Amino acid sequence: MPTRDLKIPAQRHPEKQRRPDAPQPKKPDWIRVKAPVSEGYKETHKIMRENKLVTVCEEAGCPNVGECWSQGHATMMIMGEVCTRACTFCNIATGKPPEALDVFEPGRVADAVKKLGLNHVVITSVDRDDIEDGGAEHFAQTIRAIRRQSPSTTIEILTPDFIRCDPSVLEVVVKAKPDVFNHNLETVPGLYPQVRPGARYFHSLRLLQRVKEIDPSMFTKSGIMVGLGEDKQAVVQVMEDMRAADIDFLTIGQYLQPTPKHHKVDRFVTPEEFKTYEKTAYNKGFLMVSATPLTRSSYHAGDDFARLRAARQEKLGQG
């Protein structure tokens, strides 16, 4: 069987090829990003390649890669580059992962974190429904490896939903003590059948609630995209649901369509609407909110973590 070329969209997303093309509307003026040309960008790129690491920044086509990499910030993606889900918004390659988990990967991630001198690192992964624990132990080993090499680095993880696993696998990850546990709801519940067909809204919400039950001191975080076809009332309801699950940090960003075969952009939400969402979310009690067109889960994550910690201390009367 010939090897897939993941640079070719049709081979990257074979399941999407029968979908009709959705027109990609012109981006408005407020969505402008810097081209990745700086020396810092090149250095980060070099360290990633030397350590044979995959980044979600590249795989998902993040618009902020130029800015983040120029500052030495990168979100590492573990467990390979092929995802067993086929969400219609996502540009990560889909299908059956060709390889087992790489036992040396946690060490390589820890080496890169040390070389980059990161104060805060974000570790995410593809979904691996082909593995019994969904990669929970691999996450835990990666967290422990970073702690050994860079004890002062704060660690944020962005995990899959572990929907096909025994519920106990969540404890494996939480007990490894990441500083922030992030799992994205991605969209409003009414759009799940089109946008996240392999996932379940209330399962994802419950996962985040259980993190807090296992370790009440752990920060939890979740995010959604807007511009997929949701209405404002549904977004506010998601905020209510998240607060009921005691989620600390909310991110909201504009959905950008990676290819014509992906879910269409319903509309571009204005910066003013994002400001309204931000204000509403703070009023509902989130410790931290990032709501802008270019907000992504890991964008400015280190600075945001410092603010998150300060917000909790202030709330507890220690600020």
mmCIF file of N, CA and C in Angstrom, residues 237-307:
data_model
loop_
_atom_site.group_PDB
_atom_site.id
_atom_site.type_symbol
_atom_site.label_atom_id
_atom_site.label_comp_id
_atom_site.label_asym_id
_atom_site.label_seq_id
_atom_site.Cartn_x
_atom_site.Cartn_y
_atom_site.Cartn_z
ATOM 1 N N GLN A 237 -25.568 30.044 26.245
ATOM 2 C CA GLN A 237 -25.937 28.807 26.938
ATOM 3 C C GLN A 237 -24.714 27.930 27.188
ATOM 4 N N VAL A 238 -23.793 27.883 26.226
ATOM 5 C CA VAL A 238 -22.539 27.126 26.419
ATOM 6 C C VAL A 238 -21.763 27.712 27.600
ATOM 7 N N MET A 239 -21.723 29.048 27.689
ATOM 8 C CA MET A 239 -21.052 29.680 28.840
ATOM 9 C C MET A 239 -21.686 29.223 30.153
ATOM 10 N N GLU A 240 -23.023 29.202 30.190
ATOM 11 C CA GLU A 240 -23.741 28.749 31.396
ATOM 12 C C GLU A 240 -23.360 27.310 31.735
ATOM 13 N N ASP A 241 -23.338 26.454 30.710
ATOM 14 C CA ASP A 241 -23.009 25.037 30.923
ATOM 15 C C ASP A 241 -21.581 24.886 31.445
ATOM 16 N N MET A 242 -20.668 25.671 30.873
ATOM 17 C CA MET A 242 -19.264 25.600 31.308
ATOM 18 C C MET A 242 -19.121 26.041 32.766
ATOM 19 N N ARG A 243 -19.815 27.094 33.131
ATOM 20 C CA ARG A 243 -19.707 27.555 34.520
ATOM 21 C C ARG A 243 -20.323 26.548 35.482
ATOM 22 N N ALA A 244 -21.393 25.880 35.045
ATOM 23 C CA ALA A 244 -21.992 24.830 35.886
ATOM 24 C C ALA A 244 -21.001 23.691 36.109
ATOM 25 N N ALA A 245 -20.082 23.491 35.138
ATOM 26 C CA ALA A 245 -19.034 22.471 35.275
ATOM 27 C C ALA A 245 -17.769 23.045 35.913
ATOM 28 N N ASP A 246 -17.846 24.299 36.407
ATOM 29 C CA ASP A 246 -16.754 24.956 37.137
ATOM 30 C C ASP A 246 -15.502 25.173 36.282
ATOM 31 N N ILE A 247 -15.696 25.455 34.999
ATOM 32 C CA ILE A 247 -14.568 25.725 34.103
ATOM 33 C C ILE A 247 -14.068 27.154 34.348
ATOM 34 N N ASP A 248 -12.738 27.303 34.466
ATOM 35 C CA ASP A 248 -12.129 28.585 34.849
ATOM 36 C C ASP A 248 -11.906 29.542 33.689
ATOM 37 N N PHE A 249 -11.550 28.987 32.537
ATOM 38 C CA PHE A 249 -10.989 29.802 31.462
ATOM 39 C C PHE A 249 -11.720 29.457 30.164
ATOM 40 N N LEU A 250 -12.216 30.479 29.486
ATOM 41 C CA LEU A 250 -12.945 30.296 28.224
ATOM 42 C C LEU A 250 -12.219 31.011 27.087
ATOM 43 N N THR A 251 -12.045 30.302 25.961
ATOM 44 C CA THR A 251 -11.530 30.945 24.744
ATOM 45 C C THR A 251 -12.610 30.896 23.657
ATOM 46 N N ILE A 252 -12.742 31.994 22.927
ATOM 47 C CA ILE A 252 -13.670 32.053 21.788
ATOM 48 C C ILE A 252 -12.925 32.690 20.620
ATOM 49 N N GLY A 253 -12.904 31.996 19.479
ATOM 50 C CA GLY A 253 -12.212 32.520 18.304
ATOM 51 C C GLY A 253 -13.048 32.319 17.049
ATOM 52 N N GLN A 254 -12.667 33.008 15.991
ATOM 53 C CA GLN A 254 -13.358 32.896 14.707
ATOM 54 C C GLN A 254 -12.954 31.611 13.992
ATOM 55 N N TYR A 255 -13.920 30.851 13.522
ATOM 56 C CA TYR A 255 -13.629 29.682 12.678
ATOM 57 C C TYR A 255 -13.146 30.152 11.317
ATOM 58 N N LEU A 256 -12.034 29.587 10.851
ATOM 59 C CA LEU A 256 -11.517 29.847 9.511
ATOM 60 C C LEU A 256 -11.471 28.512 8.768
ATOM 61 N N GLN A 257 -12.010 28.492 7.580
ATOM 62 C CA GLN A 257 -12.165 27.249 6.819
ATOM 63 C C GLN A 257 -10.846 26.840 6.162
ATOM 64 N N PRO A 258 -10.297 25.655 6.510
ATOM 65 C CA PRO A 258 -8.979 25.296 5.964
ATOM 66 C C PRO A 258 -8.979 25.005 4.455
ATOM 67 N N THR A 259 -10.017 24.302 3.959
ATOM 68 C CA THR A 259 -10.103 23.965 2.526
ATOM 69 C C THR A 259 -11.572 24.024 2.106
ATOM 70 N N PRO A 260 -11.855 24.032 0.795
ATOM 71 C CA PRO A 260 -13.260 24.057 0.353
ATOM 72 C C PRO A 260 -14.066 22.825 0.800
ATOM 73 N N LYS A 261 -13.388 21.739 1.181
ATOM 74 C CA LYS A 261 -14.092 20.516 1.605
ATOM 75 C C LYS A 261 -14.494 20.560 3.080
ATOM 76 N N HIS A 262 -14.007 21.547 3.806
ATOM 77 C CA HIS A 262 -14.323 21.658 5.228
ATOM 78 C C HIS A 262 -15.632 22.423 5.434
ATOM 79 N N HIS A 263 -16.122 22.382 6.666
ATOM 80 C CA HIS A 263 -17.355 23.084 7.047
ATOM 81 C C HIS A 263 -17.269 24.547 6.610
ATOM 82 N N LYS A 264 -18.354 25.051 6.048
ATOM 83 C CA LYS A 264 -18.307 26.420 5.529
ATOM 84 C C LYS A 264 -18.309 27.457 6.663
ATOM 85 N N VAL A 265 -17.729 28.610 6.366
ATOM 86 C CA VAL A 265 -17.820 29.749 7.290
ATOM 87 C C VAL A 265 -19.204 30.359 7.116
ATOM 88 N N ASP A 266 -19.970 30.368 8.190
ATOM 89 C CA ASP A 266 -21.315 30.942 8.125
ATOM 90 C C ASP A 266 -21.225 32.467 8.061
ATOM 91 N N ARG A 267 -20.338 33.032 8.890
ATOM 92 C CA ARG A 267 -20.136 34.485 8.860
ATOM 93 C C ARG A 267 -18.886 34.822 9.653
ATOM 94 N N PHE A 268 -18.382 36.038 9.444
ATOM 95 C CA PHE A 268 -17.261 36.536 10.236
ATOM 96 C C PHE A 268 -17.831 37.394 11.365
ATOM 97 N N VAL A 269 -17.579 36.961 12.579
ATOM 98 C CA VAL A 269 -18.081 37.659 13.761
ATOM 99 C C VAL A 269 -17.218 38.898 13.987
ATOM 100 N N THR A 270 -17.845 40.037 14.232
ATOM 101 C CA THR A 270 -17.096 41.301 14.330
ATOM 102 C C THR A 270 -16.343 41.408 15.662
ATOM 103 N N PRO A 271 -15.272 42.199 15.685
ATOM 104 C CA PRO A 271 -14.557 42.416 16.953
ATOM 105 C C PRO A 271 -15.476 42.942 18.060
ATOM 106 N N GLU A 272 -16.470 43.744 17.691
ATOM 107 C CA GLU A 272 -17.404 44.286 18.689
ATOM 108 C C GLU A 272 -18.222 43.164 19.338
ATOM 109 N N GLU A 273 -18.640 42.181 18.513
ATOM 110 C CA GLU A 273 -19.388 41.041 19.069
ATOM 111 C C GLU A 273 -18.507 40.215 20.003
ATOM 112 N N PHE A 274 -17.237 40.064 19.625
ATOM 113 C CA PHE A 274 -16.308 39.331 20.509
ATOM 114 C C PHE A 274 -16.187 40.041 21.860
ATOM 115 N N LYS A 275 -16.121 41.373 21.813
ATOM 116 C CA LYS A 275 -16.050 42.145 23.061
ATOM 117 C C LYS A 275 -17.277 41.877 23.935
ATOM 118 N N THR A 276 -18.446 41.789 23.295
ATOM 119 C CA THR A 276 -19.685 41.514 24.034
ATOM 120 C C THR A 276 -19.628 40.123 24.663
ATOM 121 N N TYR A 277 -19.130 39.154 23.890
ATOM 122 C CA TYR A 277 -18.981 37.795 24.438
ATOM 123 C C TYR A 277 -18.031 37.795 25.644
ATOM 124 N N GLU A 278 -16.933 38.537 25.513
ATOM 125 C CA GLU A 278 -15.956 38.603 26.605
ATOM 126 C C GLU A 278 -16.609 39.158 27.881
ATOM 127 N N LYS A 279 -17.317 40.249 27.729
ATOM 128 C CA LYS A 279 -17.965 40.892 28.875
ATOM 129 C C LYS A 279 -19.000 39.951 29.511
ATOM 130 N N THR A 280 -19.805 39.306 28.666
ATOM 131 C CA THR A 280 -20.826 38.369 29.162
ATOM 132 C C THR A 280 -20.175 37.233 29.946
ATOM 133 N N ALA A 281 -19.069 36.693 29.402
ATOM 134 C CA ALA A 281 -18.395 35.557 30.048
ATOM 135 C C ALA A 281 -17.827 35.959 31.412
ATOM 136 N N TYR A 282 -17.207 37.142 31.498
ATOM 137 C CA TYR A 282 -16.693 37.593 32.802
ATOM 138 C C TYR A 282 -17.840 37.766 33.799
ATOM 139 N N ASN A 283 -18.975 38.268 33.311
ATOM 140 C CA ASN A 283 -20.131 38.432 34.195
ATOM 141 C C ASN A 283 -20.658 37.094 34.722
ATOM 142 N N LYS A 284 -20.380 36.036 33.977
ATOM 143 C CA LYS A 284 -20.846 34.709 34.409
ATOM 144 C C LYS A 284 -19.866 34.034 35.369
ATOM 145 N N GLY A 285 -18.722 34.688 35.599
ATOM 146 C CA GLY A 285 -17.825 34.176 36.632
ATOM 147 C C GLY A 285 -16.573 33.470 36.183
ATOM 148 N N PHE A 286 -16.258 33.489 34.873
ATOM 149 C CA PHE A 286 -14.991 32.900 34.437
ATOM 150 C C PHE A 286 -13.837 33.714 35.026
ATOM 151 N N LEU A 287 -12.775 33.036 35.428
ATOM 152 C CA LEU A 287 -11.585 33.729 35.939
ATOM 153 C C LEU A 287 -10.824 34.411 34.807
ATOM 154 N N MET A 288 -10.915 33.831 33.610
ATOM 155 C CA MET A 288 -10.131 34.320 32.478
ATOM 156 C C MET A 288 -10.934 34.078 31.202
ATOM 157 N N VAL A 289 -10.923 35.068 30.316
ATOM 158 C CA VAL A 289 -11.630 34.956 29.042
ATOM 159 C C VAL A 289 -10.733 35.525 27.946
ATOM 160 N N SER A 290 -10.599 34.791 26.845
ATOM 161 C CA SER A 290 -9.928 35.333 25.665
ATOM 162 C C SER A 290 -10.909 35.180 24.511
ATOM 163 N N ALA A 291 -11.427 36.302 24.024
ATOM 164 C CA ALA A 291 -12.423 36.272 22.947
ATOM 165 C C ALA A 291 -12.075 37.335 21.914
ATOM 166 N N THR A 292 -11.397 36.906 20.842
ATOM 167 C CA THR A 292 -11.053 37.794 19.730
ATOM 168 C C THR A 292 -11.118 36.960 18.457
ATOM 169 N N PRO A 293 -11.179 37.598 17.283
ATOM 170 C CA PRO A 293 -11.219 36.803 16.045
ATOM 171 C C PRO A 293 -10.074 35.799 15.925
ATOM 172 N N LEU A 294 -8.856 36.183 16.354
ATOM 173 C CA LEU A 294 -7.699 35.298 16.185
ATOM 174 C C LEU A 294 -7.368 34.483 17.440
ATOM 175 N N THR A 295 -8.227 34.518 18.450
ATOM 176 C CA THR A 295 -7.991 33.682 19.629
ATOM 177 C C THR A 295 -7.974 32.213 19.214
ATOM 178 N N ARG A 296 -6.972 31.509 19.680
ATOM 179 C CA ARG A 296 -6.904 30.051 19.542
ATOM 180 C C ARG A 296 -6.560 29.506 20.921
ATOM 181 N N SER A 297 -6.807 28.212 21.131
ATOM 182 C CA SER A 297 -6.623 27.624 22.465
ATOM 183 C C SER A 297 -5.305 27.984 23.110
ATOM 184 N N SER A 298 -4.239 27.983 22.317
ATOM 185 C CA SER A 298 -2.904 28.143 22.896
ATOM 186 C C SER A 298 -2.314 29.519 22.675
ATOM 187 N N TYR A 299 -3.045 30.411 22.025
ATOM 188 C CA TYR A 299 -2.529 31.742 21.697
ATOM 189 C C TYR A 299 -2.309 32.528 22.992
ATOM 190 N N HIS A 300 -1.077 33.023 23.189
ATOM 191 C CA HIS A 300 -0.722 33.785 24.400
ATOM 192 C C HIS A 300 -0.980 32.977 25.675
ATOM 193 N N ALA A 301 -0.869 31.648 25.577
ATOM 194 C CA ALA A 301 -1.240 30.788 26.714
ATOM 195 C C ALA A 301 -0.397 31.058 27.954
ATOM 196 N N GLY A 302 0.897 31.370 27.763
ATOM 197 C CA GLY A 302 1.756 31.621 28.922
ATOM 198 C C GLY A 302 1.338 32.870 29.684
ATOM 199 N N ASP A 303 1.130 33.965 28.949
ATOM 200 C CA ASP A 303 0.690 35.218 29.592
ATOM 201 C C ASP A 303 -0.678 35.014 30.249
ATOM 202 N N ASP A 304 -1.545 34.308 29.528
ATOM 203 C CA ASP A 304 -2.894 34.078 30.062
ATOM 204 C C ASP A 304 -2.855 33.239 31.335
ATOM 205 N N PHE A 305 -1.902 32.291 31.407
ATOM 206 C CA PHE A 305 -1.815 31.460 32.606
ATOM 207 C C PHE A 305 -1.443 32.309 33.822
ATOM 208 N N ALA A 306 -0.510 33.233 33.617
ATOM 209 C CA ALA A 306 -0.102 34.119 34.727
ATOM 210 C C ALA A 306 -1.305 34.942 35.210
ATOM 211 N N ARG A 307 -2.099 35.429 34.261
ATOM 212 C CA ARG A 307 -3.283 36.212 34.628
ATOM 213 C C ARG A 307 -4.338 35.329 35.304
#
